[in-house]
Structure formats: C-alpha cells, structure tokens
Amino acid sequence: METTITQMSKEELKELIESIVEQKMLELIGDPDEGLSIRKDLFKRLKRQKEQVAKGKRGKLLEDVVKELGLE
C-alpha cells in the first residue's frame, strides 16, 4: 500500500526529505574521500575500535572527558 505525503507524520516526512537531499548531494558532489588511502596505524585503530564496540565495550563518557580536560 502506498503512503501519500498527507498520511505521513512530520517525522516521517522529515526523514524522507533528509534521505532525498542526502542522495542528491552524493549524486552531485560525490564522496570527497573516495579513492583516498588511509594510514595503516589509523586503519588498525579504527578496526580495533569497531571490534571493541561489537563486543559491547564503549569508550569514555563525554561528561567524564569534559571533566578530565577541565572544560566544564
């Protein structure tokens, strides 16, 4: 069954518009990082972080980092 715009909630309409705009922007300007290489050390760090997140481990809370850096 098709949904018309008038049947959508504000949130659904917002998500639809965001999706269309993002698609069009990628179409027009593409991915600026496409084709660039990534340093081995950065790649390893990102891979390690991804594995940690998959295991349910997370980094520090933003609030804790803010306190540690005295940015309150």
mmCIF file of N, CA and C in Angstrom:
data_model
loop_
_atom_site.group_PDB
_atom_site.id
_atom_site.type_symbol
_atom_site.label_atom_id
_atom_site.label_comp_id
_atom_site.label_asym_id
_atom_site.label_seq_id
_atom_site.Cartn_x
_atom_site.Cartn_y
_atom_site.Cartn_z
ATOM 1 N N MET A 1 0.831 -1.169 0.000
ATOM 2 C CA MET A 1 0.000 0.000 0.000
ATOM 3 C C MET A 1 0.888 1.249 0.000
ATOM 4 N N GLU A 2 0.607 2.170 -0.850
ATOM 5 C CA GLU A 2 1.390 3.393 -0.947
ATOM 6 C C GLU A 2 0.917 4.421 0.070
ATOM 7 N N THR A 3 1.863 5.168 0.585
ATOM 8 C CA THR A 3 1.552 6.228 1.532
ATOM 9 C C THR A 3 1.719 7.565 0.831
ATOM 10 N N THR A 4 0.767 8.434 1.005
ATOM 11 C CA THR A 4 0.896 9.770 0.432
ATOM 12 C C THR A 4 1.503 10.695 1.479
ATOM 13 N N ILE A 5 1.994 11.823 1.038
ATOM 14 C CA ILE A 5 2.612 12.779 1.950
ATOM 15 C C ILE A 5 1.631 13.228 3.029
ATOM 16 N N THR A 6 0.395 13.378 2.676
ATOM 17 C CA THR A 6 -0.599 13.831 3.662
ATOM 18 C C THR A 6 -0.831 12.802 4.766
ATOM 19 N N GLN A 7 -0.487 11.543 4.506
ATOM 20 C CA GLN A 7 -0.666 10.487 5.505
ATOM 21 C C GLN A 7 0.558 10.340 6.412
ATOM 22 N N MET A 8 1.650 11.007 6.054
ATOM 23 C CA MET A 8 2.890 10.881 6.822
ATOM 24 C C MET A 8 2.873 11.777 8.051
ATOM 25 N N SER A 9 3.587 11.301 9.072
ATOM 26 C CA SER A 9 3.791 12.158 10.245
ATOM 27 C C SER A 9 4.882 13.167 9.891
ATOM 28 N N LYS A 10 5.035 14.183 10.717
ATOM 29 C CA LYS A 10 6.084 15.180 10.473
ATOM 30 C C LYS A 10 7.456 14.518 10.460
ATOM 31 N N GLU A 11 7.666 13.580 11.370
ATOM 32 C CA GLU A 11 8.957 12.889 11.465
ATOM 33 C C GLU A 11 9.223 12.051 10.216
ATOM 34 N N GLU A 12 8.216 11.348 9.725
ATOM 35 C CA GLU A 12 8.378 10.544 8.508
ATOM 36 C C GLU A 12 8.699 11.428 7.309
ATOM 37 N N LEU A 13 8.025 12.559 7.207
ATOM 38 C CA LEU A 13 8.275 13.485 6.108
ATOM 39 C C LEU A 13 9.686 14.054 6.205
ATOM 40 N N LYS A 14 10.096 14.408 7.414
ATOM 41 C CA LYS A 14 11.447 14.933 7.628
ATOM 42 C C LYS A 14 12.491 13.904 7.199
ATOM 43 N N GLU A 15 12.321 12.648 7.602
ATOM 44 C CA GLU A 15 13.257 11.584 7.236
ATOM 45 C C GLU A 15 13.297 11.375 5.728
ATOM 46 N N LEU A 16 12.150 11.440 5.077
ATOM 47 C CA LEU A 16 12.078 11.291 3.627
ATOM 48 C C LEU A 16 12.850 12.408 2.936
ATOM 49 N N ILE A 17 12.627 13.638 3.370
ATOM 50 C CA ILE A 17 13.310 14.786 2.768
ATOM 51 C C ILE A 17 14.817 14.692 2.999
ATOM 52 N N GLU A 18 15.233 14.353 4.217
ATOM 53 C CA GLU A 18 16.659 14.209 4.518
ATOM 54 C C GLU A 18 17.301 13.162 3.623
ATOM 55 N N SER A 19 16.623 12.053 3.452
ATOM 56 C CA SER A 19 17.138 10.976 2.616
ATOM 57 C C SER A 19 17.294 11.419 1.164
ATOM 58 N N ILE A 20 16.303 12.112 0.649
ATOM 59 C CA ILE A 20 16.339 12.574 -0.740
ATOM 60 C C ILE A 20 17.442 13.609 -0.935
ATOM 61 N N VAL A 21 17.568 14.546 0.001
ATOM 62 C CA VAL A 21 18.605 15.579 -0.103
ATOM 63 C C VAL A 21 19.993 14.943 -0.048
ATOM 64 N N GLU A 22 20.191 14.008 0.889
ATOM 65 C CA GLU A 22 21.483 13.336 1.009
ATOM 66 C C GLU A 22 21.824 12.582 -0.269
ATOM 67 N N GLN A 23 20.855 11.860 -0.814
ATOM 68 C CA GLN A 23 21.050 11.125 -2.064
ATOM 69 C C GLN A 23 21.468 12.057 -3.186
ATOM 70 N N LYS A 24 20.777 13.162 -3.316
ATOM 71 C CA LYS A 24 21.044 14.113 -4.395
ATOM 72 C C LYS A 24 22.414 14.756 -4.228
ATOM 73 N N MET A 25 22.774 15.095 -2.995
ATOM 74 C CA MET A 25 24.087 15.699 -2.754
ATOM 75 C C MET A 25 25.205 14.736 -3.126
ATOM 76 N N LEU A 26 25.055 13.473 -2.745
ATOM 77 C CA LEU A 26 26.060 12.478 -3.116
ATOM 78 C C LEU A 26 26.140 12.319 -4.627
ATOM 79 N N GLU A 27 24.998 12.387 -5.273
ATOM 80 C CA GLU A 27 24.938 12.304 -6.728
ATOM 81 C C GLU A 27 25.706 13.461 -7.365
ATOM 82 N N LEU A 28 25.504 14.655 -6.836
ATOM 83 C CA LEU A 28 26.094 15.857 -7.427
ATOM 84 C C LEU A 28 27.567 16.049 -7.081
ATOM 85 N N ILE A 29 27.919 15.869 -5.815
ATOM 86 C CA ILE A 29 29.300 16.138 -5.416
ATOM 87 C C ILE A 29 30.094 14.879 -5.093
ATOM 88 N N GLY A 30 29.426 13.771 -4.934
ATOM 89 C CA GLY A 30 30.112 12.519 -4.651
ATOM 90 C C GLY A 30 30.741 12.494 -3.267
ATOM 91 N N ASP A 31 31.534 11.483 -3.027
ATOM 92 C CA ASP A 31 32.228 11.315 -1.758
ATOM 93 C C ASP A 31 33.608 11.954 -1.891
ATOM 94 N N PRO A 32 33.885 13.034 -1.154
ATOM 95 C CA PRO A 32 35.175 13.708 -1.300
ATOM 96 C C PRO A 32 36.366 12.842 -0.886
ATOM 97 N N ASP A 33 36.124 11.803 -0.099
ATOM 98 C CA ASP A 33 37.211 10.929 0.347
ATOM 99 C C ASP A 33 37.396 9.702 -0.543
ATOM 100 N N GLU A 34 36.544 9.556 -1.524
ATOM 101 C CA GLU A 34 36.618 8.386 -2.394
ATOM 102 C C GLU A 34 37.975 8.327 -3.087
ATOM 103 N N GLY A 35 38.591 7.163 -3.032
ATOM 104 C CA GLY A 35 39.871 6.961 -3.697
ATOM 105 C C GLY A 35 41.077 7.318 -2.850
ATOM 106 N N LEU A 36 40.868 7.967 -1.708
ATOM 107 C CA LEU A 36 41.988 8.313 -0.840
ATOM 108 C C LEU A 36 42.389 7.101 -0.009
ATOM 109 N N SER A 37 43.646 7.039 0.329
ATOM 110 C CA SER A 37 44.104 5.923 1.159
ATOM 111 C C SER A 37 44.093 6.354 2.623
ATOM 112 N N ILE A 38 44.136 5.359 3.487
ATOM 113 C CA ILE A 38 44.118 5.615 4.922
ATOM 114 C C ILE A 38 45.410 5.044 5.507
ATOM 115 N N ARG A 39 46.004 5.782 6.437
ATOM 116 C CA ARG A 39 47.257 5.319 7.043
ATOM 117 C C ARG A 39 47.022 3.996 7.772
ATOM 118 N N LYS A 40 48.042 3.147 7.763
ATOM 119 C CA LYS A 40 47.922 1.830 8.393
ATOM 120 C C LYS A 40 47.603 1.931 9.882
ATOM 121 N N ASP A 41 48.254 2.864 10.574
ATOM 122 C CA ASP A 41 48.014 2.980 12.018
ATOM 123 C C ASP A 41 46.584 3.423 12.313
ATOM 124 N N LEU A 42 46.054 4.320 11.499
ATOM 125 C CA LEU A 42 44.670 4.759 11.683
ATOM 126 C C LEU A 42 43.705 3.619 11.370
ATOM 127 N N PHE A 43 43.989 2.880 10.301
ATOM 128 C CA PHE A 43 43.144 1.746 9.931
ATOM 129 C C PHE A 43 43.096 0.725 11.068
ATOM 130 N N LYS A 44 44.255 0.423 11.644
ATOM 131 C CA LYS A 44 44.318 -0.541 12.749
ATOM 132 C C LYS A 44 43.520 -0.051 13.953
ATOM 133 N N ARG A 45 43.647 1.250 14.256
ATOM 134 C CA ARG A 45 42.920 1.812 15.399
ATOM 135 C C ARG A 45 41.413 1.743 15.187
ATOM 136 N N LEU A 46 40.962 2.097 13.987
ATOM 137 C CA LEU A 46 39.528 2.045 13.686
ATOM 138 C C LEU A 46 39.003 0.611 13.745
ATOM 139 N N LYS A 47 39.802 -0.316 13.245
ATOM 140 C CA LYS A 47 39.410 -1.732 13.273
ATOM 141 C C LYS A 47 39.291 -2.218 14.720
ATOM 142 N N ARG A 48 40.264 -1.828 15.541
ATOM 143 C CA ARG A 48 40.253 -2.216 16.958
ATOM 144 C C ARG A 48 39.022 -1.634 17.665
ATOM 145 N N GLN A 49 38.709 -0.369 17.381
ATOM 146 C CA GLN A 49 37.533 0.263 17.982
ATOM 147 C C GLN A 49 36.251 -0.436 17.547
ATOM 148 N N LYS A 50 36.175 -0.782 16.280
ATOM 149 C CA LYS A 50 34.985 -1.470 15.763
ATOM 150 C C LYS A 50 34.795 -2.809 16.468
ATOM 151 N N GLU A 51 35.886 -3.535 16.671
ATOM 152 C CA GLU A 51 35.818 -4.826 17.358
ATOM 153 C C GLU A 51 35.371 -4.648 18.808
ATOM 154 N N GLN A 52 35.887 -3.613 19.473
ATOM 155 C CA GLN A 52 35.510 -3.346 20.862
ATOM 156 C C GLN A 52 34.020 -3.024 20.976
ATOM 157 N N VAL A 53 33.519 -2.204 20.057
ATOM 158 C CA VAL A 53 32.095 -1.845 20.066
ATOM 159 C C VAL A 53 31.244 -3.086 19.818
ATOM 160 N N ALA A 54 31.688 -3.956 18.909
ATOM 161 C CA ALA A 54 30.951 -5.186 18.621
ATOM 162 C C ALA A 54 30.864 -6.082 19.859
ATOM 163 N N LYS A 55 31.877 -5.994 20.731
ATOM 164 C CA LYS A 55 31.888 -6.774 21.972
ATOM 165 C C LYS A 55 31.096 -6.085 23.086
ATOM 166 N N GLY A 56 30.539 -4.911 22.765
ATOM 167 C CA GLY A 56 29.749 -4.190 23.755
ATOM 168 C C GLY A 56 30.540 -3.208 24.592
ATOM 169 N N LYS A 57 31.817 -3.077 24.300
ATOM 170 C CA LYS A 57 32.650 -2.142 25.057
ATOM 171 C C LYS A 57 32.570 -0.765 24.413
ATOM 172 N N ARG A 58 32.526 0.231 25.238
ATOM 173 C CA ARG A 58 32.448 1.616 24.762
ATOM 174 C C ARG A 58 33.595 2.419 25.355
ATOM 175 N N GLY A 59 33.832 3.553 24.773
ATOM 176 C CA GLY A 59 34.857 4.460 25.288
ATOM 177 C C GLY A 59 34.354 5.202 26.510
ATOM 178 N N LYS A 60 35.045 6.261 26.839
ATOM 179 C CA LYS A 60 34.670 7.071 27.994
ATOM 180 C C LYS A 60 33.428 7.883 27.682
ATOM 181 N N LEU A 61 32.681 8.192 28.722
ATOM 182 C CA LEU A 61 31.522 9.061 28.575
ATOM 183 C C LEU A 61 32.002 10.479 28.287
ATOM 184 N N LEU A 62 31.268 11.192 27.465
ATOM 185 C CA LEU A 62 31.615 12.565 27.122
ATOM 186 C C LEU A 62 31.751 13.419 28.375
ATOM 187 N N GLU A 63 30.841 13.236 29.316
ATOM 188 C CA GLU A 63 30.874 14.022 30.546
ATOM 189 C C GLU A 63 32.190 13.812 31.298
ATOM 190 N N ASP A 64 32.683 12.561 31.321
ATOM 191 C CA ASP A 64 33.940 12.267 32.006
ATOM 192 C C ASP A 64 35.124 12.928 31.310
ATOM 193 N N VAL A 65 35.131 12.902 29.998
ATOM 194 C CA VAL A 65 36.216 13.525 29.230
ATOM 195 C C VAL A 65 36.212 15.031 29.452
ATOM 196 N N VAL A 66 35.030 15.624 29.451
ATOM 197 C CA VAL A 66 34.901 17.068 29.685
ATOM 198 C C VAL A 66 35.494 17.423 31.049
ATOM 199 N N LYS A 67 35.173 16.624 32.069
ATOM 200 C CA LYS A 67 35.703 16.877 33.414
ATOM 201 C C LYS A 67 37.220 16.716 33.445
ATOM 202 N N GLU A 68 37.731 15.632 32.821
ATOM 203 C CA GLU A 68 39.173 15.374 32.806
ATOM 204 C C GLU A 68 39.943 16.516 32.154
ATOM 205 N N LEU A 69 39.370 17.093 31.127
ATOM 206 C CA LEU A 69 40.035 18.176 30.404
ATOM 207 C C LEU A 69 39.746 19.549 30.995
ATOM 208 N N GLY A 70 38.915 19.583 32.031
ATOM 209 C CA GLY A 70 38.587 20.844 32.684
ATOM 210 C C GLY A 70 37.777 21.777 31.802
ATOM 211 N N LEU A 71 36.903 21.214 30.999
ATOM 212 C CA LEU A 71 36.109 22.009 30.063
ATOM 213 C C LEU A 71 34.708 22.306 30.572
ATOM 214 N N GLU A 72 34.470 22.064 31.842
ATOM 215 C CA GLU A 72 33.135 22.284 32.412
ATOM 216 C C GLU A 72 32.750 23.733 32.399
#
